[in-house]
C-alpha atoms as one frame of an Amber mdcrd trajectory, in Angstrom:
protein
 104.195 119.792 233.147 102.118 122.593 231.948  99.020 123.570 233.806  95.543
 123.612 232.569  91.929 123.631 233.992  88.720 122.084 233.012  85.653 124.142
 233.222  82.133 124.377 231.615  82.092 126.237 228.434  80.570 129.726 228.128
  79.197 131.300 224.982  82.485 133.391 224.606  84.294 130.034 224.044  82.223
 128.698 221.135  84.175 130.553 218.420  87.443 129.291 220.064  85.954 125.720
 220.130  85.168 126.188 216.528  88.643 127.174 215.857  90.003 124.044 217.718
  87.682 121.954 215.588  88.552 123.266 212.168  91.993 121.369 211.706  90.382
 118.185 212.597  87.486 118.978 210.057  90.154 119.750 207.374  92.062 116.310
 208.248  88.766 114.656 208.000  88.932 113.292 211.580  85.854 115.281 213.009
  82.692 116.430 211.142  82.407 120.265 210.937  79.815 121.924 212.913  77.901
 125.030 212.054  78.406 127.871 214.558  74.807 127.949 215.340  75.093 124.124
 216.429  78.043 124.743 218.596  76.096 127.817 220.402  72.961 125.505 220.805
  75.296 123.041 222.446  77.345 125.297 224.790  75.906 123.768 227.801  77.222
 120.242 226.808  80.696 121.452 226.364  83.606 121.297 228.772  86.783 123.406
 227.892  90.402 122.895 228.913  92.257 126.179 229.414  95.938 126.693 229.873
  97.112 129.351 232.511  97.171 132.101 229.828  93.521 131.493 229.155  94.048
 129.778 225.813  91.755 126.895 224.958  93.711 123.761 224.673  90.880 121.055
 224.574  87.239 120.650 224.639  84.658 117.864 224.683  80.825 117.613 225.034
  78.392 115.244 226.614  75.118 114.617 224.662  72.235 112.923 226.413  70.600
 110.431 223.950  68.361 108.354 226.237  67.511 107.969 229.868  70.649 105.968
 230.615  72.717 106.707 227.685  74.978 109.695 226.552  77.659 110.256 224.010
  81.094 111.938 224.260  81.363 114.280 221.289  83.720 116.628 219.806  86.842
 115.677 222.077  89.507 117.623 220.917  93.066 118.394 222.222  95.196 120.801
 220.669  98.336 119.295 219.033 100.819 120.937 221.427  98.924 119.602 224.252
  98.757 115.941 223.376  99.986 113.518 225.921  99.641 116.034 228.881  96.423
 114.637 230.288  94.096 117.084 228.680  91.914 114.543 226.974  92.013 112.209
 230.138  90.766 115.069 232.211  88.095 116.181 229.701  86.544 112.591 229.535
  86.738 112.062 233.507  84.828 115.485 233.916  82.364 114.382 231.094  81.755
 111.130 233.046  81.255 112.915 236.254  78.635 115.016 234.585  76.967 111.880
 232.993  76.858 110.242 236.370  75.263 113.420 237.720  72.713 113.279 235.155
  71.770 109.710 236.063  73.400 108.123 232.881  74.943 104.623 233.143  76.544
 104.307 229.623  78.685 106.420 227.449  79.010 106.044 223.746  81.720 107.443
 221.367  82.631 107.155 217.786  86.379 107.488 217.316  89.494 106.933 215.511
  91.296 107.045 218.950  90.553 103.607 219.945  93.502 102.991 222.233  92.882
 106.270 224.093  89.196 105.194 224.699  90.169 101.729 225.632  92.547 103.084
 228.324  89.346 105.003 229.696  87.280 101.749 230.075  85.389 101.996 226.663
  84.966  98.846 224.511  84.006  98.406 220.758  80.297  97.538 220.405  78.249
  95.673 217.955  74.989  96.414 216.279  72.309  95.811 218.879  73.266  97.905
 221.772  69.556  99.033 222.654  66.310  97.196 223.028  63.735  97.369 220.057
  61.516  99.743 221.920  64.397 102.361 222.540  65.598 101.666 219.113  62.144
 102.716 217.697  62.317 106.051 219.597  65.949 106.967 218.836  65.358 106.279
 215.063  63.012 109.323 215.268  65.726 111.705 216.295  67.036 114.080 213.529
  70.546 113.953 215.439  73.350 112.741 213.101  74.997 111.364 216.283  72.062
 109.202 217.219  72.225 107.796 213.719  75.870 107.140 214.131  75.144 105.395
 217.453  72.448 103.183 215.663  74.857 102.502 212.913  72.149 103.535 210.379
  73.410 103.234 206.595  73.037 106.851 205.581  75.890 107.970 207.995  78.274
 105.202 206.844  80.323 107.506 204.549  80.963 110.010 207.454  81.995 107.122
 209.844  84.100 104.645 207.842  87.284 104.032 209.647  85.714 105.218 213.077
  85.060 102.592 215.890  81.755 102.611 217.795  82.427 102.180 221.564  80.711
 101.951 224.802  81.465 102.377 228.601  79.418 101.398 231.481  79.662 103.954
 234.312
């Protein structure tokens, strides 16, 4: 089995993260992100790197509320699928979430079976109380809009499943 390590992303990884992301954008699996957005989120990302220093996967943890985070931009290079890369990244993101004091993780995904094996379950519409909702709705972040299942993001989320995990 090929070896890889998971580590925090550095700014020099951002263009390689974008290169990993691009095929999934072309296949309409993930939404594209401008380079500046990726640089701004560098500290949210973990990367998986093979023994030769090539990026073989990545994922990000975005804090949404005091107890709630989102797993974002989880990508595994096609040649590395089914080698434990995605699992290792999600486990590391969960550890980061616990360190930050989060107790719930959200994801929006086509990979329902993968996230189900990690303990995520599909969610309905009312997943936060009205006071938190009234605060979250003020966020300009599209990921928060996806979490809240707001109508204006529906064209981007059709076919995706909203899932949650309690840590």
